[in-house]
PDB file of C-alpha atoms and ligand atoms in Angstrom:
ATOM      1  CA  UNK A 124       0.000   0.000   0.000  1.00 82.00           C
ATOM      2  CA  UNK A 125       1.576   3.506  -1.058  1.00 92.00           C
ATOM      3  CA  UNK A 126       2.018   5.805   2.161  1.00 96.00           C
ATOM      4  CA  UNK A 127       1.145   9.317   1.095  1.00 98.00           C
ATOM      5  CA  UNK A 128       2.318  12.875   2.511  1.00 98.00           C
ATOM      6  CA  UNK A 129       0.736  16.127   1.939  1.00 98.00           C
ATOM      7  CA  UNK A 130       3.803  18.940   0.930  1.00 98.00           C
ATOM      8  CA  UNK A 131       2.597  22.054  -0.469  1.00 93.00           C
ATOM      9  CA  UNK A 132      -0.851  21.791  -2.229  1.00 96.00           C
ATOM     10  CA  UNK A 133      -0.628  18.082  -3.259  1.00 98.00           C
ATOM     11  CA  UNK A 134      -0.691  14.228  -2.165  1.00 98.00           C
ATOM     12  CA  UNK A 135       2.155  12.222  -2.907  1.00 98.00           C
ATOM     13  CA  UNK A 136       4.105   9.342  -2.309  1.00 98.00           C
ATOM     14  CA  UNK A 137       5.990   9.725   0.752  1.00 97.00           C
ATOM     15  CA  UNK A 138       8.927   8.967  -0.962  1.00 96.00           C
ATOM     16  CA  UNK A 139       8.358  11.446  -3.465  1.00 97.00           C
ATOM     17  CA  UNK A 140       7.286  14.303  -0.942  1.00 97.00           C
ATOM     18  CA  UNK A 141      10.203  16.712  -0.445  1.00 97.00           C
ATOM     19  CA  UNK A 142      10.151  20.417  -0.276  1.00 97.00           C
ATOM     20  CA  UNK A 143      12.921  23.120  -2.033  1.00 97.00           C
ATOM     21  CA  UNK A 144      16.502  23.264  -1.163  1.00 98.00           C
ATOM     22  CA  UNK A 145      15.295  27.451  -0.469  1.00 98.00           C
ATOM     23  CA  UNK A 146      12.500  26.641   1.850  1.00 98.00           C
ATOM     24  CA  UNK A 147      13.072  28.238   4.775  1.00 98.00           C
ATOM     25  CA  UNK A 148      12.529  25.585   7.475  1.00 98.00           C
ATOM     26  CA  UNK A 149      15.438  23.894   5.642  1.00 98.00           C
ATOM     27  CA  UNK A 150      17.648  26.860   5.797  1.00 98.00           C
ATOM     28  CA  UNK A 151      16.839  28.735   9.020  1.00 98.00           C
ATOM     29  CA  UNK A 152      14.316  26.113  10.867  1.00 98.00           C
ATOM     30  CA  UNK A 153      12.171  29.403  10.304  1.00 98.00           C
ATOM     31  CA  UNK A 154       8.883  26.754  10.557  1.00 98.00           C
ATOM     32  CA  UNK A 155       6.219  25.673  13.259  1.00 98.00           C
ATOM     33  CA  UNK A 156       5.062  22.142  13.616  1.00 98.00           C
ATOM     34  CA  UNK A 157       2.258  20.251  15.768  1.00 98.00           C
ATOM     35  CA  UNK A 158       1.316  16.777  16.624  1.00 98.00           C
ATOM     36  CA  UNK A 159      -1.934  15.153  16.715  1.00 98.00           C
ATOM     37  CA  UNK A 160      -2.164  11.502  18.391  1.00 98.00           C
ATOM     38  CA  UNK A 161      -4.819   9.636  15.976  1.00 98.00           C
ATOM     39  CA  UNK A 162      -7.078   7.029  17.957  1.00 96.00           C
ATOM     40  CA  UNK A 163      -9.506   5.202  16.409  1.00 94.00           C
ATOM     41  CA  UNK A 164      -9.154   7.740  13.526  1.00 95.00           C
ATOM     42  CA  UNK A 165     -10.054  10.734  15.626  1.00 96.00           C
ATOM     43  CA  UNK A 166      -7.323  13.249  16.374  1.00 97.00           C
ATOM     44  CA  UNK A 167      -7.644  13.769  20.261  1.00 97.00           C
ATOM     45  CA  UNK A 168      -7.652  17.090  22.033  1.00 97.00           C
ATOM     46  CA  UNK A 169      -8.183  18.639  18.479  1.00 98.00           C
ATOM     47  CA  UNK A 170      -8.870  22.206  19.299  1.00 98.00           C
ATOM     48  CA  UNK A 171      -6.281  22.665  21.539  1.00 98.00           C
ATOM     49  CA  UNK A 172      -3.456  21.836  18.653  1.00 98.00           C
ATOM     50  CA  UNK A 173      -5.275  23.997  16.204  1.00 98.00           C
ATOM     51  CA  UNK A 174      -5.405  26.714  19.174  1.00 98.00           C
ATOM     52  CA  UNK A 175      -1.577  26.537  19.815  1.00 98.00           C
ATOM     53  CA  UNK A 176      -0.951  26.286  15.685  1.00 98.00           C
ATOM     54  CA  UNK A 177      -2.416  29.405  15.306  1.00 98.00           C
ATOM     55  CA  UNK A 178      -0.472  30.810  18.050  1.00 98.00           C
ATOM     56  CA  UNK A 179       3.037  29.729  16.935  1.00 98.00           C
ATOM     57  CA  UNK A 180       2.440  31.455  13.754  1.00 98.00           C
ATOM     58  CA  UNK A 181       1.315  34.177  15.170  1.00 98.00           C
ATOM     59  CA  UNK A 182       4.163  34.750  17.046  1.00 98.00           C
ATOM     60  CA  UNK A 183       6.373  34.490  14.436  1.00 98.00           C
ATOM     61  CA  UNK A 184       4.003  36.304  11.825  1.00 98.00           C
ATOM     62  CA  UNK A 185       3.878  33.243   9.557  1.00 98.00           C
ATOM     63  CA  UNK A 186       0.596  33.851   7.730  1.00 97.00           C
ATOM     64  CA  UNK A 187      -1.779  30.778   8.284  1.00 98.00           C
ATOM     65  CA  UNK A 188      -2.395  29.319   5.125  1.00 97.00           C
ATOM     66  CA  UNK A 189      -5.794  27.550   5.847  1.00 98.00           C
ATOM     67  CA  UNK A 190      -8.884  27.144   8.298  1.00 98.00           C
ATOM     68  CA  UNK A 191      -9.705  24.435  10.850  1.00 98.00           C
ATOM     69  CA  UNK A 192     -12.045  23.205   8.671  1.00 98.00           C
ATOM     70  CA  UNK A 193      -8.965  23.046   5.743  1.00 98.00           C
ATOM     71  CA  UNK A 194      -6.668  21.504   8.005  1.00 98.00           C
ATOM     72  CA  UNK A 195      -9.584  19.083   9.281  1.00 98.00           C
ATOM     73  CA  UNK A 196     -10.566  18.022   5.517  1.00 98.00           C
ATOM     74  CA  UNK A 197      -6.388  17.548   4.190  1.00 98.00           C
ATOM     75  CA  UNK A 198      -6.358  15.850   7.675  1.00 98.00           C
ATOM     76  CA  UNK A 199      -8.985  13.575   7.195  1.00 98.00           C
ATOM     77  CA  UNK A 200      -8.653  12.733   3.606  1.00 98.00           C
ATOM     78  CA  UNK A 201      -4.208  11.704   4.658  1.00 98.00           C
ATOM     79  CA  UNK A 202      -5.921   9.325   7.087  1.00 98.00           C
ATOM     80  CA  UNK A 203      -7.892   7.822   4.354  1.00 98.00           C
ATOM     81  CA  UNK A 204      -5.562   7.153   2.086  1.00 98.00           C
ATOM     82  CA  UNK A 205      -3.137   6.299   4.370  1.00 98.00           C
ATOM     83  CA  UNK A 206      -5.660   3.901   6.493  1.00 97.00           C
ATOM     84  CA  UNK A 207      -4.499   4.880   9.274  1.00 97.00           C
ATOM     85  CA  UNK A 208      -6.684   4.994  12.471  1.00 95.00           C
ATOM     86  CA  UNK A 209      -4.122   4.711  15.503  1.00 95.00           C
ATOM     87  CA  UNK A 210      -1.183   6.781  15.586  1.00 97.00           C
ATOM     88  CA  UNK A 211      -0.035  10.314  14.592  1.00 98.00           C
ATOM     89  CA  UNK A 212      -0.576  13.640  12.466  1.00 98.00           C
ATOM     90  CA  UNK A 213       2.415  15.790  11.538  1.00 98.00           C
ATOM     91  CA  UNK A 214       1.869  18.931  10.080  1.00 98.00           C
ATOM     92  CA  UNK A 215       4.298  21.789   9.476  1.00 98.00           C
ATOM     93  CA  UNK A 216       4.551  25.284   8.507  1.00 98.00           C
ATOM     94  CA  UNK A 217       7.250  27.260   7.141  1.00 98.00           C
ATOM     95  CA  UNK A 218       7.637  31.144   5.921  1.00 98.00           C
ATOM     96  CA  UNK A 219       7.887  29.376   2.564  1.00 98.00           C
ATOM     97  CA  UNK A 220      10.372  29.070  -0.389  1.00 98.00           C
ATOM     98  CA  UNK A 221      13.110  32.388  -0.897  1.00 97.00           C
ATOM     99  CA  UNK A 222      16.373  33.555  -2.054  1.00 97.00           C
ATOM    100  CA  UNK A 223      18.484  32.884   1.447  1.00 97.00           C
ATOM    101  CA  UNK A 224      18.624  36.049   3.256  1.00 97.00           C
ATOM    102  CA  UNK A 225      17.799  36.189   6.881  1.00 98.00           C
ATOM    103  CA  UNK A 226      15.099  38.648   6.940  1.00 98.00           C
ATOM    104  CA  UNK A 227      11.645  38.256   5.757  1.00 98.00           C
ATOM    105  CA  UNK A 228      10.893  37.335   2.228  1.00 97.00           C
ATOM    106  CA  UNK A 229       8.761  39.527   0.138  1.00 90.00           C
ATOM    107  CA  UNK A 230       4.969  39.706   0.720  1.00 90.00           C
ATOM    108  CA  UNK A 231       3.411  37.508  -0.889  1.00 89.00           C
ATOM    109  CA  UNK A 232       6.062  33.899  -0.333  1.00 96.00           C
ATOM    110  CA  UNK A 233       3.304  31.565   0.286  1.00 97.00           C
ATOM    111  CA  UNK A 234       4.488  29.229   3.677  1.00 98.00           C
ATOM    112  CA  UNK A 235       4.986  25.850   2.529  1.00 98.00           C
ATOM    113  CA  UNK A 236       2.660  23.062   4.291  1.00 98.00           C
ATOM    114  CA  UNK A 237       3.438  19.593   4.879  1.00 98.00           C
ATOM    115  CA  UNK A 238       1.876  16.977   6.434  1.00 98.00           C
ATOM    116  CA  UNK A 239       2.412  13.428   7.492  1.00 98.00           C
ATOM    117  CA  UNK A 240       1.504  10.733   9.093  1.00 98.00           C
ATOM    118  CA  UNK A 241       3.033   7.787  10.939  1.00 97.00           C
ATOM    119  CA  UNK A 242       1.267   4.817  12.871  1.00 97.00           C
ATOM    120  CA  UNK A 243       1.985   3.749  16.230  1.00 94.00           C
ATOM    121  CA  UNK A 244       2.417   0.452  18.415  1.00 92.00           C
ATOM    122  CA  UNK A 245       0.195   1.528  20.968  1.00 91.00           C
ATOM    123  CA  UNK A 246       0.550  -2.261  22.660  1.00 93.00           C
ATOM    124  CA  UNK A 247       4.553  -1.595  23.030  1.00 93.00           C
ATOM    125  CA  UNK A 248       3.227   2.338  24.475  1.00 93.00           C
ATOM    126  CA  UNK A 249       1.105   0.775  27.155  1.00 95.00           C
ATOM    127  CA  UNK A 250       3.655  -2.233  27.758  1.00 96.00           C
ATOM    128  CA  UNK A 251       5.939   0.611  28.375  1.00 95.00           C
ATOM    129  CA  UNK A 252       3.475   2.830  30.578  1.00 97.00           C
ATOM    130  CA  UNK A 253       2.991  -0.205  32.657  1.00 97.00           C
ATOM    131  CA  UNK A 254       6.709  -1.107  33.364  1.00 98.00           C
ATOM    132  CA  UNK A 255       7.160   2.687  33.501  1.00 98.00           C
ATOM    133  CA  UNK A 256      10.447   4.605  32.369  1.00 98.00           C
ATOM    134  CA  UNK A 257      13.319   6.346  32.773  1.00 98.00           C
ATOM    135  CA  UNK A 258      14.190   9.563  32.325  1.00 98.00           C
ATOM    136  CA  UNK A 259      18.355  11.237  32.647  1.00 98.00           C
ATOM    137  CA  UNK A 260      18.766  14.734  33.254  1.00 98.00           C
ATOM    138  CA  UNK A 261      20.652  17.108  31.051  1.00 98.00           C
ATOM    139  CA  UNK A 262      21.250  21.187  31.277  1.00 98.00           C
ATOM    140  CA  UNK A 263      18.675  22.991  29.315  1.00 98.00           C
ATOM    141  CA  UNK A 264      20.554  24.484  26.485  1.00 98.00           C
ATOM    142  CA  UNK A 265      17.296  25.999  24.645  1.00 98.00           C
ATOM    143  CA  UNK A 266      16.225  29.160  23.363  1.00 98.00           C
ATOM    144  CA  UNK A 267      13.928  31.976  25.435  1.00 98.00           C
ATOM    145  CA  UNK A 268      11.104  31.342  23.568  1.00 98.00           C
ATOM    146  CA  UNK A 269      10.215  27.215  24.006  1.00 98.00           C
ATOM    147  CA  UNK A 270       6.404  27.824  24.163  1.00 98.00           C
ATOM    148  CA  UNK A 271       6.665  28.143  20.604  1.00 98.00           C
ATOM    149  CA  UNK A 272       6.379  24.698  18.560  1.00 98.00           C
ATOM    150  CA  UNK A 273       8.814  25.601  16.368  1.00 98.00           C
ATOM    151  CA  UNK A 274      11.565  22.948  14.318  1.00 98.00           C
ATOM    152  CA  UNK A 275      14.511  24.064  16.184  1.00 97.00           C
ATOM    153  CA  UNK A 276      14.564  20.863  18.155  1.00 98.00           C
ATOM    154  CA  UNK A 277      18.594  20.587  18.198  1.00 98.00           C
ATOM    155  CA  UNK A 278      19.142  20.427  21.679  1.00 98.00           C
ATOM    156  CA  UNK A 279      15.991  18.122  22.149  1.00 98.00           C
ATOM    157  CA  UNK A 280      17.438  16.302  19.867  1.00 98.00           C
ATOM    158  CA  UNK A 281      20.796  15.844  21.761  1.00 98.00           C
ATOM    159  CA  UNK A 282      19.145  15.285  25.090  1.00 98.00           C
ATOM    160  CA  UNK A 283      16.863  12.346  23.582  1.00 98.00           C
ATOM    161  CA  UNK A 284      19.871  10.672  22.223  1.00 98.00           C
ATOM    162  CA  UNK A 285      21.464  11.029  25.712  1.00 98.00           C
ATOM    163  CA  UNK A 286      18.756   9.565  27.321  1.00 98.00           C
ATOM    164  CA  UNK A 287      18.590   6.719  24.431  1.00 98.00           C
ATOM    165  CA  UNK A 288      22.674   5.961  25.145  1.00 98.00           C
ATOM    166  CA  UNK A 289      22.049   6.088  28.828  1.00 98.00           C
ATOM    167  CA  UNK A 290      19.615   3.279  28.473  1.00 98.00           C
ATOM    168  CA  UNK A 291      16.439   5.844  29.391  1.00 98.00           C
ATOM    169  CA  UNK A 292      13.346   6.639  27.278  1.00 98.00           C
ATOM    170  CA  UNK A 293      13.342  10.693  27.882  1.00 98.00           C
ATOM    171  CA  UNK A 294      15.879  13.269  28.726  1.00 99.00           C
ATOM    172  CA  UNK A 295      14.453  16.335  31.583  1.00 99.00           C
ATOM    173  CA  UNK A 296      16.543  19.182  31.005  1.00 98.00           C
ATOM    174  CA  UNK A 297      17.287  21.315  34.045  1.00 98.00           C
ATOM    175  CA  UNK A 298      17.924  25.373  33.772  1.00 98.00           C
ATOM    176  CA  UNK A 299      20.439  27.137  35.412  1.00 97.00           C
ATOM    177  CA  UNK A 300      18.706  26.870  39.133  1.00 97.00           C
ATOM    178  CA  UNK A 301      18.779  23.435  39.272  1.00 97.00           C
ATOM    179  CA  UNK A 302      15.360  23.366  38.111  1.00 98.00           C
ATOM    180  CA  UNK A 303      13.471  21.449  35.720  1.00 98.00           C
ATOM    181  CA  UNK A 304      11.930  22.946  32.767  1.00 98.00           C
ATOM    182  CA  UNK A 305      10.509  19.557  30.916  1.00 98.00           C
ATOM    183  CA  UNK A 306      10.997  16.731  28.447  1.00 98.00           C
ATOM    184  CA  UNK A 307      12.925  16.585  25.164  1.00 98.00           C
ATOM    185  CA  UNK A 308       9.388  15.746  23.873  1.00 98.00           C
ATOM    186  CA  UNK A 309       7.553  15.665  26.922  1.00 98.00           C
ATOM    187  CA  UNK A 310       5.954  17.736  29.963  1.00 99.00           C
ATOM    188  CA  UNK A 311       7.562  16.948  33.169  1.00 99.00           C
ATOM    189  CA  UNK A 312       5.396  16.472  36.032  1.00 99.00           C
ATOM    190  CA  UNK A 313       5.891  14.569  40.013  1.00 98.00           C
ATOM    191  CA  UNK A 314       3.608  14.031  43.038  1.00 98.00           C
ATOM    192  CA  UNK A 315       3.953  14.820  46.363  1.00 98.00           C
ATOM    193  CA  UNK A 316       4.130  12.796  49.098  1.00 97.00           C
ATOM    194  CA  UNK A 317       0.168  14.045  50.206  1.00 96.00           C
ATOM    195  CA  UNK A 318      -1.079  13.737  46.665  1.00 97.00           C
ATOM    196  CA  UNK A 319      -1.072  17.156  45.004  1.00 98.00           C
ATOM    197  CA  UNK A 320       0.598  17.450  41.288  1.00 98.00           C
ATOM    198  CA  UNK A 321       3.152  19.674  40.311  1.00 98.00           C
ATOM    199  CA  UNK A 322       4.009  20.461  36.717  1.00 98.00           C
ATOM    200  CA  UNK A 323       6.223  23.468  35.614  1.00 98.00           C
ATOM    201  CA  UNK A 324       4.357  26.778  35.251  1.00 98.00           C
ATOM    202  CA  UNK A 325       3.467  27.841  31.641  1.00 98.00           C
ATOM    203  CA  UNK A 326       5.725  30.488  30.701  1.00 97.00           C
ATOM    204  CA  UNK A 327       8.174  30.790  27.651  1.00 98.00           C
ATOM    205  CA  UNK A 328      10.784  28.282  29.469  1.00 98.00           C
ATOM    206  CA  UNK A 329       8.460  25.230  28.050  1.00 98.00           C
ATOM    207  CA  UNK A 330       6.590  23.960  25.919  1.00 98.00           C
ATOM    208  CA  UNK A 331       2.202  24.870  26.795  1.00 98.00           C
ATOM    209  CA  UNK A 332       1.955  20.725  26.414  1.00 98.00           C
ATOM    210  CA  UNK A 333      -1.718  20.520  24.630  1.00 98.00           C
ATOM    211  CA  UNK A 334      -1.507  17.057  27.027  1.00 98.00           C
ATOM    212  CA  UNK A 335      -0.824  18.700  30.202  1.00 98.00           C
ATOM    213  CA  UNK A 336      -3.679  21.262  29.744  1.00 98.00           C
ATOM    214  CA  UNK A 337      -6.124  18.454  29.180  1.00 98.00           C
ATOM    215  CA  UNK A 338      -4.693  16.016  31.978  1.00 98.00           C
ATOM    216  CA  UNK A 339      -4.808  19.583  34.652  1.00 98.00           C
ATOM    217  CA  UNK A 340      -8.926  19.678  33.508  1.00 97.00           C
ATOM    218  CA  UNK A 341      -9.472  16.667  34.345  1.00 97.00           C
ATOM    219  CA  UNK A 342      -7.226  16.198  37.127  1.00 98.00           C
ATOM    220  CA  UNK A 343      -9.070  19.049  38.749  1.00 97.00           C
ATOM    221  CA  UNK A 344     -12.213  17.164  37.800  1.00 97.00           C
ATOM    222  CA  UNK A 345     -11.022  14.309  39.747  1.00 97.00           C
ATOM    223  CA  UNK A 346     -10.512  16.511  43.193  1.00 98.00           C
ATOM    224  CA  UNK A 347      -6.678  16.484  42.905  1.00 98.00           C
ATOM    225  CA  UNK A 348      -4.695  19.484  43.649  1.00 98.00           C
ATOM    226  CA  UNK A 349      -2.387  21.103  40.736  1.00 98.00           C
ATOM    227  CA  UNK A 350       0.753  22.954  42.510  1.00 98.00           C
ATOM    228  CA  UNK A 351       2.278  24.921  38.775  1.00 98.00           C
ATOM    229  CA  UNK A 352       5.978  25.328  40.391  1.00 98.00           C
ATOM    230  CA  UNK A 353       9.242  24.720  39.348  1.00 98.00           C
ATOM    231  CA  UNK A 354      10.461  21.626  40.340  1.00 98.00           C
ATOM    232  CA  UNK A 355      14.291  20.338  41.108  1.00 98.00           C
ATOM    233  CA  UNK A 356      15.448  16.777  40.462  1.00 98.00           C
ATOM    234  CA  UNK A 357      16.237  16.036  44.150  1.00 97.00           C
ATOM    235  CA  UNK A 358      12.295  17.116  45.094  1.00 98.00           C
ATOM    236  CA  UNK A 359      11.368  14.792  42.131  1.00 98.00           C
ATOM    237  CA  UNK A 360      13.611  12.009  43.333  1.00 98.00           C
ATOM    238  CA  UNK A 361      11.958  12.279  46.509  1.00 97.00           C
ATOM    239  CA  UNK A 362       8.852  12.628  45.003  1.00 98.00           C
ATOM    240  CA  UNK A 363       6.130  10.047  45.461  1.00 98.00           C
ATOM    241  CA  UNK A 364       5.817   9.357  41.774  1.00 98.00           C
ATOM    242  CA  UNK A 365       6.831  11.465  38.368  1.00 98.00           C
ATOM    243  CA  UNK A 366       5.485  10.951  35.169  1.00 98.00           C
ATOM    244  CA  UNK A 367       5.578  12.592  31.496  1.00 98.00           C
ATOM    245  CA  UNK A 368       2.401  13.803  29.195  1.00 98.00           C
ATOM    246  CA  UNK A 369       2.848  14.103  25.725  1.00 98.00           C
ATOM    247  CA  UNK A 370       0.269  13.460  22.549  1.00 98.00           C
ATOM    248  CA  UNK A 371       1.970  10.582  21.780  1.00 95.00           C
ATOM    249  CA  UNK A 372       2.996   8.797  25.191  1.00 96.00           C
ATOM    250  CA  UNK A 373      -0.553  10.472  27.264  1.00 97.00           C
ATOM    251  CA  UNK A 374       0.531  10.212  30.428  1.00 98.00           C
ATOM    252  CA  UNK A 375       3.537   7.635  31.534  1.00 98.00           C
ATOM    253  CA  UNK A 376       5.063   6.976  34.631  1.00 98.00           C
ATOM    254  CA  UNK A 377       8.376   7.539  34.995  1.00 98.00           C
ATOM    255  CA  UNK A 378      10.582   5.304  37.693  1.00 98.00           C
ATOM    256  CA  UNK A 379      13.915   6.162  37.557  1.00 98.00           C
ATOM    257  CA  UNK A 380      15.941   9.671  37.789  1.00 98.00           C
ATOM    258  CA  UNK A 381      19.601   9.288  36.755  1.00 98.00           C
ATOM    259  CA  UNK A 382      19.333   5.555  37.757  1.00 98.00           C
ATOM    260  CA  UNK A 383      17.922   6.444  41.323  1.00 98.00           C
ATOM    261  CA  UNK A 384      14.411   5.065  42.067  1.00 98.00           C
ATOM    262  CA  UNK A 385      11.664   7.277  41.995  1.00 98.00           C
ATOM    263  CA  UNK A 386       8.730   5.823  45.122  1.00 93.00           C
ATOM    264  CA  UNK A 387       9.262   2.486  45.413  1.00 93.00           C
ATOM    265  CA  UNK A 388      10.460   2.396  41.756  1.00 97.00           C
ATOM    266  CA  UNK A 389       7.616   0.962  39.960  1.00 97.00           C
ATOM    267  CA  UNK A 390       4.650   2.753  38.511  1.00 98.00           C
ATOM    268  CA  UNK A 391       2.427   4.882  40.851  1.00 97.00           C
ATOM    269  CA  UNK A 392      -1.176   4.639  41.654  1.00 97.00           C
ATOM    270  CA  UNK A 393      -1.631   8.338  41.160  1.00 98.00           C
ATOM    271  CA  UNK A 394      -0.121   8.550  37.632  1.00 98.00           C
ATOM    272  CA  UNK A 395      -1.563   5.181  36.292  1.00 98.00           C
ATOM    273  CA  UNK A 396      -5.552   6.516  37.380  1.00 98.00           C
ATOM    274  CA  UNK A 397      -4.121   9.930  35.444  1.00 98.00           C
ATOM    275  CA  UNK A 398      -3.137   7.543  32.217  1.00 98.00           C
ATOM    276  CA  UNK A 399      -6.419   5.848  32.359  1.00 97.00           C
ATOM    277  CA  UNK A 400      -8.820   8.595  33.155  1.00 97.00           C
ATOM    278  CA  UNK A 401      -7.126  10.243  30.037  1.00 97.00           C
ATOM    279  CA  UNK A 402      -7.402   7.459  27.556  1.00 95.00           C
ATOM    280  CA  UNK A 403     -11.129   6.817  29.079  1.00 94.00           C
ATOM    281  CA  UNK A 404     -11.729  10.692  27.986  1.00 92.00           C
ATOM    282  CA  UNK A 405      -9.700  10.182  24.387  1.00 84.00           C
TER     283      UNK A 405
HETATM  284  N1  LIG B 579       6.235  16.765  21.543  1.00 61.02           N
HETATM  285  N2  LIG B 579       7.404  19.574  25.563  1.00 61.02           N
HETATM  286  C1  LIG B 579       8.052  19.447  24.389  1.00 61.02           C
HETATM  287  C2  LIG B 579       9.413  20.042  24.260  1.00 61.02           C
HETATM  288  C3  LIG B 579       7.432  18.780  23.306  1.00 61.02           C
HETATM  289  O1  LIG B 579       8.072  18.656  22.133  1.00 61.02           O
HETATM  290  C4  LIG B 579       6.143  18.216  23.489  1.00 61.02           C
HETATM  291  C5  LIG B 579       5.431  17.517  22.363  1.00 61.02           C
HETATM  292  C6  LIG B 579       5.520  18.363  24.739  1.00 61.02           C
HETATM  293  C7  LIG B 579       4.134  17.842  25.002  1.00 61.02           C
HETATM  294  O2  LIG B 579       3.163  18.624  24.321  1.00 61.02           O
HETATM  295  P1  LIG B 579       1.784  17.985  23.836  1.00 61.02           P
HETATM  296  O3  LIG B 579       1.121  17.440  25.043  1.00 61.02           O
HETATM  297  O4  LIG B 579       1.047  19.127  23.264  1.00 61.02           O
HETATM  298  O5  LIG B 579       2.129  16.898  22.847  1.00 61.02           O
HETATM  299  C8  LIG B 579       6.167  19.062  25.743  1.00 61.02           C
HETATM  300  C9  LIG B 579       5.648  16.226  20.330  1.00 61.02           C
HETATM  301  C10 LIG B 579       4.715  15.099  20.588  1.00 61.02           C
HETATM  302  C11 LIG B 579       6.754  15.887  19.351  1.00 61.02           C
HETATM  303  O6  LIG B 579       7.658  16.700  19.236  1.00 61.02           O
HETATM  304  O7  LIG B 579       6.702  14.858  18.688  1.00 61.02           O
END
């Protein structure tokens, strides 16, 4: 069965789906991106990753090149072709295609569009969320501006392979304090040893996790009390139990910190009720 990509207008092979050598996400990673988890072909928490879409580009005055209701239908018909009805949307924007010069093309460069998608073994995912992972910490060596989804993911990048060579699933990087910002991919949260949750506040030091939004709601919901703090590793190694929310991992307990248990070093009660009451809302 041919897998097909959306790039600029048009379906095609994913082989065949490449974009100019002058587009400027390839020359200046001057591009915003988001990522839908697909579940039984419905894109879950699908306002809230239009909501933040819109938002990158508006912060980096990137004119948006379609509606919801375009993005839904390109969306919708990629699923179809591709059959796909568990696993992931990619979709990115860039300024567009222009002569290489730092500052802003002409009016008029149309941003260039691409989207993708890619399933997932969501029986490996929960065999993972069940055993729980762990997570390495690394300095935080990222821009000012992380809230915005943007392709510069170079020292994400670094940090995941870290954790990967260090035998752990995700890398928390750590700002100059000592404190914890989030994930390479990930929101980074812990709870404390009476119950309340404590996740990073959302400022322009991380990522506004579409995730973590939905999982505070419900949380809430459930009577548990959200602390949005700064963190350090030794008050999450302490911590009764940690875990990490992204589209594509929900929520997953984490278990180890730089080797060192986290609890009693399994999966906690508290973040395994989050997973489920999550996936029971998907
Ligand atoms: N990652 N923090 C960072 C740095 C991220 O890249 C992500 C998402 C998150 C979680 O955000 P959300 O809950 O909206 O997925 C937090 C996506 C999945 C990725 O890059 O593939």
């Amino acid at each position: 069965m041919t897998r097909f990509a959306y790039v600029d207008g048009r379906f095609l092979p994913h082989d065949e789906a490449v974009v100019h050598v002058e587009d400027r996400g390839f020359q200046f990673g001057d591009a915003i991106y988001e990522v839908w988890s697909v579940r039984d072909g419905q894109l879950l928490d699908a306002d809230g990753h239009f909501a933040r879409l819109e938002r990158s580009l508006g912060e980096l005055r990137i004119a948006n090149p379609k509606s919801r209701a375009g993005y839904q239908l390109l969306i919708g018909e990629l699923l179809r072709r591709n059959r796909l009805r568990d696993g992931l949307v990619y979709l990115q924007i860039s300024r567009g295609r222009a002569r290489r010069d730092h500052a802003f093309p002409a009016a008029g460069t149309r941003p260039t569009l691409v989207l993708t998608s890619k399933r997932l073994d969501r029986v490996a995912a929960q065999l993972r969320a069940d055993a729980g992972v762990g997570v390495i910490t690394t300095p935080d060596l990222r821009w000012g501006r992380c809230d915005i989804k943007t392709v510069n993911l170079l020292p994400n990048v670094l940090a995941k392979q870290a954790a990967i060579e260090a035998g752990a699933v995700e890398a928390w990087l750590v700002d100059s304090s000592g404190l914890v910002t989030e994930g390479s991919s990930t929101n980074a949260w812990i709870v404390t040893a009476d119950g309340r949750l404590v996740t990073r506040q959302a400022d322009q030091g991380i990522l506004h996790g579409i995730t973590r939004a939905s999982l505070m709601r419900q949380a809430e919901e459930l009577g548990y009390v959200i602390e949005e703090r700064a963190f350090s590793v030794d008050e999450a190694v302490s911590a009764r139990e940690a875990f990490m929310t992204s589209a594509t991992s929900y929520v997953t307990p984490i278990v180890r910190i730089d080797g060192r248990p986290v609890g009693n070093g399994a999966p906690g009660s508290v973040a395994t009720a989050l997973r489920q009451a999550y996936l029971d809302s998907a």
